[in-house]
Amino acid sequence: MFFETKDPVTLQGDIAAAISKDAGATWQQLGVVLDEKWHLSYPYVFSYENKTYMVPESSKKGNLRLYYAVDFPFNWKLEKVLMERPLVDSVVINFQGSYWLLGSDISSYGSKQRGELCIWYSSSPLGPWNPHKQNPAHNNKDNRPSARNGGRPFIYNGNLYRIGKDRGAESGYNIQVFKVEVLTANQYKEVAVSFDLEKPFKGRNAWNGARSHHLDIQQHPLGQLWIGVMDGDRVPLGDSVHRLTVGYMFYGVASISVLLLGVLIGAIKCILPLRWYLPHTEKRSDTLKTEKQVFLCHKFSSLICNVNKLGSLIGGRINYRGRKGRVYIAVILLILVVLTCFGTHFIFGGNGAEESYPVKGRYSQFTLLTMTYDARLWNLKMFVEHYSKCASVREIVVVWNKGRPPSLGELKSMVPVRIRIENKNTLNNRFNIDKEIKTKAVMELDDDIMMTCDDLERGFKVWREHPDRIVGYYPRLAEGRPLEYRNERYARQQGGYNIILTGAAFMDHELAFKRYWSEEAEIGRQIVDSFFNCEDVLLNFLFANESSTSTVENLWEFDFQEVL
């Protein structure tokens, strides 16, 4: 799979590649395979006469270039310039005995916004290319979907289908599929067809909660199976109103600091001419109104005089040419940078793990498991409704320990919910082996703990980097002779911990549950039943006995203090 990747510093696009060895379930990134001095995107790859070619979008260079693979997929060399036009989102397809090049020419004014579709044809993908008589063959002057390509065209039952981007922002907000009814050197006609895609129920937290603008579907060469890859942008997680409010507050403080710095170094003079605020002297029939205007202007003039005096008083207080003054300015500038960065993070940033992506080949979703009973049904309803919206939650499993279980209709959820009814009220049920769990990762979470989706996603990201450990939010320390169980404050003071409470922890359920129900842990499970407590201590000891390395990870070690 080839895709655009951006340099985090320059934001210039390059072409990268990834490979999947399990039919697309997981992907291994191979890195950047094509890097030019200008922006690249939309890598369109095809084969011709036993060679593999790529046509990336390179409109910043002002032309359309064709590359061929010297060492597939890592090394590409320029074959030729196909066209001296700044085409965007171009595709090349062989249909009815001819090669067709479809792209959007942005050389004319306003064409990028209109999203015009232009067509060329040739007997070879290497050219020469002849313009279609109908160019631009399709535009967006009315309210029809965008003419810009949104992926690879495909042939199904002898018919050609083109993928376009729905009208919206620069890259569109959705995908539209068109059936090409007529394609000749003189004529082009297409009609929109229905495109059924299962819509996620997580709203703004879904993988395409903001938009989708690229679809690539191909038929597998060994059968009737079709494989599709679709992109999506997700809105940053968290309360958007809160994020915007805090972000703009940081921007506001930064702006005020800039003005204050300008006043202090004398670059901004608080001298406002009084004549700007004197009343007009034309005749007016309404004498009372004129008197009020004169009175208000007099008051405002007094205010301006005071501002001018203040400006004269504090202006030029920092001698920026001196050593001390330069230190002051450097400190203020550093504060401005920090404020701007914080503001940008809250407005444009997410949690660092908005995308559900695999780490080291691990799957990118987890099962949320909680244990409860009938007296806490109201807690469970809030729990399910809130956490079902989190991006990487695939399923919620409710371990029902006591009383009449609720019906699924009583729980409002964006993901599947499964209620597992237990025969005995015991804390050991939390770690019962469950073959119906479809993910490797399980998040054990008490039903009275409410954290943001951001914090949940961050914890999952850390677990994917340490899948052999218990990764959680609440540390404890057991030490001394005799062994004494210490709380979180003590663990922080000592700068270490060796137990993670499993009431809020990620783990590999196959590994953890198997250890918990081993023969060696039988006595420990009996103690848990007798005290109705300490199941998390038992699981931590079982992990520690199986490994000579670190077995637990606490999120405050990764600068997640706000989680605790």
Coordinates of C-alpha atoms in Angstrom, one line a residue:
M1 CA 0.0 0.0 0.0
F2 CA 1.4 3.4 -1.0
F3 CA 0.3 6.6 0.7
E4 CA 1.2 10.2 1.4
T5 CA 3.1 10.9 4.6
K6 CA 4.1 14.4 5.7
D7 CA 7.3 15.6 7.2
P8 CA 6.4 16.8 10.7
V9 CA 8.6 19.9 10.5
T10 CA 8.3 21.1 6.9
L11 CA 4.8 19.5 6.3
Q12 CA 6.0 18.5 2.8
G13 CA 4.4 15.3 1.5
D14 CA 6.4 12.3 0.5
I15 CA 5.3 8.8 -0.7
A16 CA 5.6 6.0 1.8
A17 CA 4.7 2.3 1.6
A18 CA 3.4 -0.4 4.0
I19 CA 3.0 -4.2 3.6
S20 CA 0.5 -6.6 5.0
K21 CA 1.1 -10.4 5.3
D22 CA -2.3 -11.2 6.7
A23 CA -4.8 -10.0 4.1
G24 CA -4.8 -6.4 5.4
A25 CA -5.5 -7.1 9.1
T26 CA -2.2 -5.6 10.2
W27 CA 0.4 -3.5 8.3
Q28 CA 4.1 -3.0 8.6
Q29 CA 5.4 0.4 7.5
L30 CA 8.4 0.3 5.2
G31 CA 9.2 4.0 5.3
V32 CA 9.5 6.7 2.6
V33 CA 10.0 5.3 -0.9
L34 CA 9.9 8.5 -3.0
D35 CA 11.1 11.9 -1.8
E36 CA 11.4 14.9 -4.0
K37 CA 12.2 18.6 -3.2
W38 CA 8.5 19.4 -3.7
H39 CA 5.2 18.2 -2.3
L40 CA 4.0 14.7 -3.4
S41 CA 0.7 13.0 -2.7
Y42 CA -1.9 10.7 -4.3
P43 CA 0.4 7.9 -5.4
Y44 CA -1.3 6.1 -8.3
V45 CA 0.5 2.8 -9.0
F46 CA -0.1 0.5 -12.0
S47 CA 1.7 -2.2 -14.1
Y48 CA 2.5 -2.1 -17.8
E49 CA 4.6 -4.5 -19.8
N50 CA 6.1 -6.2 -16.7
K51 CA 7.1 -2.9 -15.1
T52 CA 5.5 -1.1 -12.2
Y53 CA 4.8 2.6 -12.6
M54 CA 3.7 5.4 -10.2
V55 CA 2.0 8.7 -11.0
P56 CA 2.2 10.8 -7.9
E57 CA 0.5 14.2 -7.6
S58 CA 3.3 16.8 -8.0
S59 CA 1.4 20.0 -9.0
K60 CA 3.8 22.1 -6.9
K61 CA 6.4 21.2 -9.5
G62 CA 4.0 22.3 -12.3
N63 CA 3.8 19.0 -14.2
L64 CA 2.7 15.4 -14.1
R65 CA 5.5 12.9 -13.7
L66 CA 5.8 9.1 -14.3
Y67 CA 8.2 7.0 -12.2
Y68 CA 9.1 3.3 -12.6
A69 CA 10.2 0.9 -9.9
V70 CA 13.9 0.1 -10.0
D71 CA 13.7 -2.0 -6.8
F72 CA 10.0 -2.5 -5.9
P73 CA 8.8 -1.0 -3.7
F74 CA 11.7 0.9 -2.3
N75 CA 13.4 2.6 -5.2
W76 CA 11.8 4.6 -8.0
K77 CA 13.3 6.5 -10.9
L78 CA 11.8 9.2 -13.2
E79 CA 10.6 7.7 -16.5
K80 CA 9.4 10.9 -18.1
V81 CA 7.2 13.9 -17.7
L82 CA 3.8 13.0 -19.0
M83 CA 2.4 16.4 -19.2
E84 CA 3.5 20.0 -18.5
R85 CA 0.4 20.8 -16.5
P86 CA -0.2 21.0 -12.8
L87 CA -2.6 18.1 -12.6
V88 CA -3.9 16.9 -9.2
D89 CA -5.4 13.5 -8.3
S90 CA -4.6 11.9 -11.7
V91 CA -5.3 8.3 -12.6
V92 CA -4.5 6.1 -15.7
I93 CA -6.7 3.3 -16.7
N94 CA -6.9 0.9 -19.7
F95 CA -10.5 0.7 -20.9
Q96 CA -12.0 -0.5 -24.2
G97 CA -8.6 -0.7 -26.0
S98 CA -7.3 2.8 -25.0
Y99 CA -5.5 4.3 -22.1
W100 CA -7.3 7.2 -20.4
L101 CA -5.8 9.8 -18.1
L102 CA -8.2 11.6 -15.8
G103 CA -7.1 14.5 -13.6
S104 CA -8.0 18.0 -12.4
D105 CA -6.0 20.8 -14.1
I106 CA -5.5 23.7 -11.7
S107 CA -3.5 25.9 -14.0
S108 CA -6.5 28.2 -14.7
Y109 CA -7.9 30.6 -12.1
G110 CA -10.5 29.1 -9.8
S111 CA -10.3 25.7 -11.3
K112 CA -9.0 24.1 -8.1
Q113 CA -12.1 25.3 -6.3
R114 CA -14.5 24.1 -9.0
G115 CA -12.8 20.7 -9.2
E116 CA -12.9 20.3 -13.0
L117 CA -12.3 16.9 -14.5
C118 CA -10.1 16.8 -17.6
I119 CA -9.5 13.7 -19.8
W120 CA -6.7 12.7 -22.2
Y121 CA -6.4 9.5 -24.2
S122 CA -3.5 7.5 -25.8
S123 CA -2.6 4.1 -27.1
S124 CA 0.1 3.8 -24.3
P125 CA 0.3 4.9 -20.7
L126 CA 3.6 6.5 -21.7
G127 CA 1.9 8.8 -24.1
P128 CA 1.7 10.9 -26.2
W129 CA -1.6 12.1 -24.7
N130 CA -4.4 13.7 -26.7
P131 CA -6.9 16.1 -25.1
H132 CA -10.6 15.1 -24.9
K133 CA -12.8 17.2 -27.1
Q134 CA -15.1 17.9 -24.2
N135 CA -12.5 19.2 -21.7
P136 CA -13.3 20.1 -19.1
A137 CA -15.4 17.0 -19.2
H138 CA -17.0 17.6 -15.9
N139 CA -17.1 20.5 -13.5
N140 CA -18.8 21.6 -10.3
K141 CA -20.6 24.7 -11.4
D142 CA -23.9 23.4 -10.0
N143 CA -24.4 21.5 -6.7
R144 CA -23.3 18.1 -8.1
P145 CA -20.5 16.2 -6.3
S146 CA -16.9 17.2 -7.0
A147 CA -15.3 16.1 -10.3
R148 CA -11.9 15.5 -8.7
N149 CA -10.8 11.9 -8.4
G150 CA -11.0 10.3 -5.1
G151 CA -9.3 7.0 -5.8
R152 CA -8.6 4.2 -8.3
P153 CA -11.3 3.7 -11.1
F154 CA -12.4 0.1 -11.4
I155 CA -14.2 -2.2 -13.8
Y156 CA -17.1 -4.3 -12.7
N157 CA -19.3 -6.4 -15.0
G158 CA -17.7 -4.7 -17.9
N159 CA -18.6 -1.2 -16.7
L160 CA -16.1 1.5 -15.7
Y161 CA -16.7 3.3 -12.3
R162 CA -14.9 6.4 -11.3
I163 CA -14.5 7.5 -7.7
G164 CA -14.9 11.2 -6.9
K165 CA -14.6 13.4 -3.9
D166 CA -17.8 14.9 -2.5
R167 CA -18.0 18.7 -2.6
G168 CA -16.7 20.4 0.6
A169 CA -13.3 21.5 1.8
E170 CA -10.1 21.3 -0.3
S171 CA -10.1 17.5 -0.3
G172 CA -13.8 16.9 0.1
Y173 CA -15.8 15.4 2.9
N174 CA -17.1 12.2 1.4
I175 CA -16.7 9.6 -1.4
Q176 CA -19.1 9.4 -4.4
V177 CA -19.0 6.7 -7.0
F178 CA -19.9 7.4 -10.7
K179 CA -20.8 4.9 -13.5
V180 CA -19.2 6.0 -16.7
E181 CA -21.9 5.5 -19.4
V182 CA -20.0 7.0 -22.4
L183 CA -16.3 7.4 -22.8
T184 CA -15.0 8.2 -26.3
A185 CA -12.5 10.7 -27.7
N186 CA -15.4 13.1 -28.2
Q187 CA -17.9 12.3 -25.5
Y188 CA -18.0 11.7 -21.8
K189 CA -21.0 10.9 -19.6
E190 CA -21.2 9.6 -16.1
V191 CA -24.0 9.2 -13.5
A192 CA -23.8 8.9 -9.7
V193 CA -24.6 5.5 -8.3
S194 CA -25.3 4.4 -4.7
F195 CA -22.3 3.6 -2.6
D196 CA -23.1 1.6 0.5
L197 CA -20.6 1.8 3.3
E198 CA -21.4 0.7 6.9
K199 CA -21.5 4.0 8.8
P200 CA -19.9 3.9 12.3
F201 CA -22.0 5.1 15.2
K202 CA -19.3 6.9 17.1
G203 CA -19.9 10.2 15.4
R204 CA -17.0 12.6 15.7
N205 CA -14.9 9.9 17.4
A206 CA -15.3 7.4 14.5
W207 CA -12.3 6.7 12.2
N208 CA -13.9 9.0 9.6
G209 CA -15.7 11.3 11.9
A210 CA -14.5 14.4 10.1
R211 CA -14.3 13.2 6.5
S212 CA -13.1 10.7 3.9
H213 CA -11.7 11.5 0.6
H214 CA -10.0 8.5 -0.9
L215 CA -11.0 5.0 -1.8
D216 CA -9.0 2.3 -3.5
I217 CA -10.8 -1.0 -4.3
Q218 CA -9.4 -3.9 -6.3
Q219 CA -10.4 -7.4 -7.1
H220 CA -8.1 -10.1 -5.7
P221 CA -6.3 -11.9 -8.6
L222 CA -7.0 -15.3 -7.1
G223 CA -10.7 -15.1 -6.7
Q224 CA -13.9 -13.1 -6.4
L225 CA -12.8 -11.3 -3.3
W226 CA -12.6 -7.5 -3.5
I227 CA -10.3 -5.6 -1.2
G228 CA -10.8 -1.9 -0.3
V229 CA -8.8 0.7 1.5
M230 CA -10.4 3.9 2.6
D231 CA -8.9 6.9 4.4
G232 CA -10.5 9.0 7.1
D233 CA -9.9 12.0 9.3
R234 CA -11.1 11.9 12.9
V235 CA -11.9 15.0 14.9
P236 CA -9.6 15.4 17.9
L237 CA -11.0 13.7 20.9
G238 CA -12.4 15.4 24.0
D239 CA -14.9 18.2 24.5
S240 CA -14.5 20.4 21.5
V241 CA -16.0 23.5 23.2
H242 CA -13.7 23.1 26.2
R243 CA -10.7 22.6 23.9
L244 CA -11.5 25.7 21.7
T245 CA -12.2 27.8 24.8
V246 CA -8.9 26.9 26.5
G247 CA -7.0 27.2 23.2
Y248 CA -8.2 30.7 22.4
M249 CA -7.6 31.8 25.9
F250 CA -3.9 30.9 25.4
Y251 CA -3.9 32.7 22.1
G252 CA -5.5 35.7 23.8
V253 CA -2.9 35.8 26.6
A254 CA -0.1 35.5 23.9
S255 CA -1.6 38.4 21.9
I256 CA -1.8 40.6 25.0
S257 CA 1.8 39.7 25.9
V258 CA 2.9 40.8 22.4
L259 CA 1.2 44.2 22.9
L260 CA 2.7 44.6 26.4
L261 CA 6.1 43.8 25.1
G262 CA 5.7 46.3 22.3
V263 CA 4.7 49.0 24.9
L264 CA 7.6 48.2 27.2
I265 CA 10.3 48.5 24.5
G266 CA 8.6 51.6 23.1
A267 CA 7.7 50.0 19.8
I268 CA 4.0 50.7 20.4
K269 CA 3.2 54.3 21.4
C270 CA -0.1 54.8 23.4
I271 CA -0.7 58.2 21.8
L272 CA -4.3 58.6 20.6
P273 CA -5.2 62.0 19.1
L274 CA -8.0 63.7 21.0
R275 CA -9.5 65.2 17.8
W276 CA -10.6 61.7 16.7
Y277 CA -13.2 61.8 19.5
L278 CA -14.4 65.4 19.6
P279 CA -18.1 65.8 18.7
H280 CA -19.4 67.3 15.4
T281 CA -20.5 70.9 15.5
E282 CA -23.3 70.9 12.9
K283 CA -26.6 72.3 13.9
R284 CA -29.0 69.9 15.5
S285 CA -32.6 70.3 16.3
D286 CA -32.3 67.9 19.3
T287 CA -30.3 70.0 21.8
L288 CA -30.6 67.4 24.6
K289 CA -29.1 64.8 22.3
T290 CA -26.2 67.1 21.4
E291 CA -25.5 67.8 25.1
K292 CA -25.4 64.1 25.9
Q293 CA -22.9 63.5 23.0
V294 CA -20.7 66.3 24.2
F295 CA -20.7 64.9 27.8
L296 CA -19.9 61.3 26.6
C297 CA -17.1 62.6 24.3
H298 CA -15.7 64.6 27.2
K299 CA -15.6 61.5 29.4
F300 CA -14.0 59.4 26.6
S301 CA -11.4 62.1 26.0
S302 CA -10.5 62.0 29.7
L303 CA -10.0 58.2 29.4
I304 CA -7.8 58.7 26.4
C305 CA -5.7 61.2 28.3
N306 CA -5.2 58.7 31.1
V307 CA -4.2 56.0 28.6
N308 CA -1.7 58.4 27.0
K309 CA -0.2 59.2 30.4
L310 CA 0.1 55.4 31.2
G311 CA 1.7 54.8 27.8
S312 CA 4.2 57.6 28.4
L313 CA 4.9 56.3 31.9
I314 CA 5.6 52.6 31.0
G315 CA 6.8 53.0 27.4
G316 CA 10.4 52.3 26.6
R317 CA 11.1 50.7 30.1
I318 CA 13.1 47.9 28.6
N319 CA 16.4 48.8 27.0
Y320 CA 16.5 46.0 24.5
R321 CA 20.0 47.0 23.4
G322 CA 21.4 46.2 26.8
R323 CA 22.3 42.8 28.1
K324 CA 19.6 42.8 30.9
G325 CA 17.0 44.0 28.4
R326 CA 17.8 41.2 26.0
V327 CA 17.4 38.6 28.7
Y328 CA 13.9 40.0 29.6
I329 CA 12.9 40.0 25.9
A330 CA 14.2 36.4 25.5
V331 CA 12.2 35.2 28.5
I332 CA 9.0 37.0 27.2
L333 CA 9.5 35.5 23.8
L334 CA 9.9 32.0 25.3
I335 CA 6.7 32.5 27.2
L336 CA 4.9 33.6 24.0
V337 CA 6.1 30.4 22.2
V338 CA 4.9 28.2 25.0
L339 CA 1.5 29.9 25.1
T340 CA 1.2 29.6 21.4
C341 CA 2.1 25.9 21.5
F342 CA -0.4 25.2 24.2
G343 CA -3.1 27.1 22.3
T344 CA -2.4 25.2 19.1
H345 CA -2.4 21.9 21.0
F346 CA -5.9 22.5 22.4
I347 CA -7.4 23.8 19.2
F348 CA -5.8 21.5 16.6
G349 CA -4.3 18.7 18.7
G350 CA -5.8 15.5 19.8
N351 CA -4.5 12.9 22.3
G352 CA -1.6 11.6 20.2
A353 CA -3.5 8.4 19.5
E354 CA -6.6 9.5 17.5
E355 CA -5.8 7.0 14.8
S356 CA -6.5 3.4 15.6
Y357 CA -3.2 2.1 14.3
P358 CA -1.3 -1.1 15.1
V359 CA 2.0 -1.0 17.0
K360 CA 4.4 -3.8 16.3
G361 CA 1.7 -5.7 14.4
R362 CA -0.8 -5.7 17.3
Y363 CA -4.4 -5.1 16.6
S364 CA -5.7 -1.6 17.2
Q365 CA -8.9 -2.2 19.3
F366 CA -9.6 -3.5 22.7
T367 CA -12.4 -5.0 24.8
L368 CA -13.7 -3.0 27.8
L369 CA -14.6 -5.3 30.6
T370 CA -16.4 -4.2 33.8
M371 CA -17.9 -6.1 36.7
T372 CA -21.1 -5.0 38.4
Y373 CA -24.5 -6.1 39.9
D374 CA -28.1 -4.9 40.0
A375 CA -27.7 -2.2 42.7
R376 CA -25.3 -0.3 40.4
L377 CA -27.4 -0.4 37.2
W378 CA -27.6 3.4 37.0
N379 CA -23.7 3.5 37.1
L380 CA -23.5 0.9 34.3
K381 CA -25.8 2.9 32.0
M382 CA -23.6 6.0 32.2
F383 CA -20.5 3.8 31.9
V384 CA -21.6 2.1 28.7
E385 CA -22.9 5.2 27.0
H386 CA -19.7 7.2 27.7
Y387 CA -17.0 4.6 26.9
S388 CA -18.8 3.2 23.8
K389 CA -17.9 6.5 22.1
C390 CA -14.2 6.0 22.6
A391 CA -12.4 5.3 19.3
S392 CA -10.6 2.1 20.0
V393 CA -13.3 0.3 22.0
R394 CA -14.6 -2.6 20.0
E395 CA -16.9 -4.3 22.5
I396 CA -18.0 -3.9 26.1
V397 CA -18.3 -7.0 28.3
V398 CA -20.4 -6.7 31.5
V399 CA -19.6 -9.3 34.1
W400 CA -22.9 -9.6 36.0
N401 CA -22.3 -10.9 39.5
K402 CA -25.6 -10.6 41.3
G403 CA -29.3 -9.9 40.8
R404 CA -31.5 -9.5 37.7
P405 CA -29.4 -8.5 34.7
P406 CA -30.6 -5.7 32.5
S407 CA -31.8 -6.1 28.9
L408 CA -29.5 -4.8 26.1
G409 CA -32.3 -2.3 25.3
E410 CA -31.7 -0.6 28.6
L411 CA -28.1 0.2 27.6
K412 CA -27.3 3.0 25.1
S413 CA -24.1 2.0 23.3
M414 CA -22.3 2.7 20.1
V415 CA -20.6 -0.7 20.1
P416 CA -21.7 -4.2 20.8
V417 CA -22.4 -5.0 24.5
R418 CA -22.4 -8.5 25.9
I419 CA -23.7 -9.3 29.4
R420 CA -22.0 -12.3 30.9
I421 CA -24.1 -13.7 33.8
E422 CA -22.1 -15.5 36.5
N423 CA -23.4 -18.2 38.8
K424 CA -21.4 -17.1 41.8
N425 CA -20.8 -13.6 43.3
T426 CA -17.0 -13.6 43.5
L427 CA -14.3 -11.1 42.4
N428 CA -12.5 -14.0 40.7
N429 CA -15.1 -13.6 37.9
R430 CA -13.3 -10.5 36.7
F431 CA -10.6 -12.8 35.2
N432 CA -12.7 -15.7 33.9
I433 CA -11.3 -17.1 30.7
D434 CA -13.6 -15.9 27.9
K435 CA -13.2 -17.3 24.5
E436 CA -15.7 -14.9 23.0
I437 CA -13.4 -11.9 23.5
K438 CA -12.3 -11.0 20.0
T439 CA -9.3 -8.7 20.8
K440 CA -6.0 -9.4 22.4
A441 CA -6.2 -6.4 24.7
V442 CA -8.7 -6.1 27.6
M443 CA -9.2 -3.0 29.6
E444 CA -10.4 -4.0 33.1
L445 CA -12.3 -0.9 34.4
D446 CA -14.4 -0.5 37.5
D447 CA -17.9 0.8 36.7
D448 CA -17.5 3.9 39.0
I449 CA -14.4 5.2 37.2
M450 CA -15.1 7.8 34.6
M451 CA -12.1 9.1 32.5
T452 CA -11.9 10.9 29.2
C453 CA -11.6 9.0 25.9
D454 CA -8.3 10.8 25.5
D455 CA -6.9 9.2 28.6
L456 CA -8.2 5.8 27.7
E457 CA -6.6 6.0 24.2
R458 CA -3.3 7.1 25.7
G459 CA -3.2 4.1 28.0
F460 CA -4.0 1.8 25.2
K461 CA -1.1 3.2 23.2
V462 CA 1.3 2.5 26.0
W463 CA 0.0 -1.0 26.4
R464 CA 0.6 -1.7 22.7
E465 CA 4.2 -0.8 23.2
H466 CA 4.4 -3.2 26.2
P467 CA 1.8 -5.9 25.5
D468 CA 3.4 -8.4 27.9
R469 CA 2.8 -6.2 30.9
I470 CA -0.1 -4.9 33.0
V471 CA -0.5 -1.2 32.1
G472 CA -2.7 0.9 34.4
Y473 CA -3.4 4.1 36.1
Y474 CA -3.2 3.5 39.8
P475 CA 0.2 2.3 41.3
R476 CA 0.8 0.7 44.7
L477 CA 4.0 -0.4 46.4
A478 CA 4.4 -3.6 48.5
E479 CA 7.7 -3.7 50.5
G480 CA 9.3 -4.3 53.9
R481 CA 9.5 -7.2 56.3
P482 CA 6.8 -8.2 57.0
L483 CA 5.5 -7.2 53.5
E484 CA 3.3 -4.1 53.8
Y485 CA 0.9 -2.8 51.2
R486 CA 1.4 0.9 50.5
N487 CA -0.9 3.5 48.8
E488 CA -0.2 5.7 45.8
R489 CA 1.1 8.7 47.7
Y490 CA 3.7 6.5 49.3
A491 CA 4.7 5.0 46.0
R492 CA 5.1 8.4 44.5
Q493 CA 7.3 9.6 47.4
Q494 CA 9.5 6.5 47.0
G495 CA 9.7 7.0 43.2
G496 CA 8.7 3.4 42.5
Y497 CA 5.9 0.9 42.5
N498 CA 5.4 -2.9 41.9
I499 CA 1.6 -3.3 41.8
I500 CA -1.0 -1.9 39.4
L501 CA -4.6 -1.9 40.5
T502 CA -6.5 -4.0 37.9
G503 CA -9.6 -1.8 38.4
A504 CA -8.2 0.4 35.7
A505 CA -5.6 -1.6 33.7
F506 CA -4.9 -3.0 30.2
M507 CA -3.7 -6.5 29.8
D508 CA -3.4 -9.4 27.4
H509 CA -6.4 -11.4 28.5
E510 CA -5.1 -14.7 27.1
L511 CA -1.9 -14.4 29.1
A512 CA -3.4 -12.8 32.3
F513 CA -6.6 -15.0 32.6
K514 CA -4.7 -18.2 32.0
R515 CA -2.2 -17.4 34.8
Y516 CA -5.0 -16.4 37.1
W517 CA -6.8 -19.7 36.7
S518 CA -3.7 -21.9 36.9
E519 CA -3.4 -24.6 39.5
E520 CA -0.7 -22.7 41.3
A521 CA -3.1 -19.8 41.9
E522 CA -5.8 -22.0 43.6
I523 CA -4.9 -20.9 47.1
G524 CA -4.8 -17.3 46.1
R525 CA -8.3 -17.5 44.6
Q526 CA -9.6 -19.0 47.8
I527 CA -8.1 -16.1 49.8
V528 CA -9.8 -13.6 47.3
D529 CA -13.1 -15.4 48.0
S530 CA -12.7 -15.3 51.8
F531 CA -11.8 -11.6 51.9
F532 CA -13.8 -10.5 48.9
N533 CA -10.8 -8.4 48.0
C534 CA -7.1 -8.5 46.6
E535 CA -7.8 -10.1 43.2
D536 CA -5.5 -7.4 41.7
V537 CA -2.7 -8.2 44.1
L538 CA -2.9 -11.9 43.2
L539 CA -2.7 -11.1 39.5
N540 CA 0.3 -8.9 40.0
F541 CA 2.1 -11.6 41.9
L542 CA 1.4 -14.1 39.2
F543 CA 2.9 -11.8 36.6
A544 CA 5.9 -11.1 38.7
N545 CA 6.6 -14.8 39.3
E546 CA 6.5 -15.5 35.6
S547 CA 9.0 -12.9 34.5
S548 CA 12.5 -11.6 35.5
T549 CA 11.8 -8.2 33.9
S550 CA 9.4 -5.4 34.6
T551 CA 5.8 -6.7 34.6
V552 CA 3.8 -3.6 35.3
E553 CA 3.7 -0.1 33.8
N554 CA 2.1 2.9 35.4
L555 CA 1.0 5.8 33.2
W556 CA 2.4 8.5 35.3
E557 CA 5.9 7.3 34.3
F558 CA 4.9 8.4 30.8
D559 CA 3.9 11.9 31.9
F560 CA 0.2 11.1 32.3
Q561 CA -0.4 12.8 35.7
E562 CA -3.7 14.1 34.5
V563 CA -5.0 10.5 34.3
L564 CA -4.5 9.8 38.0

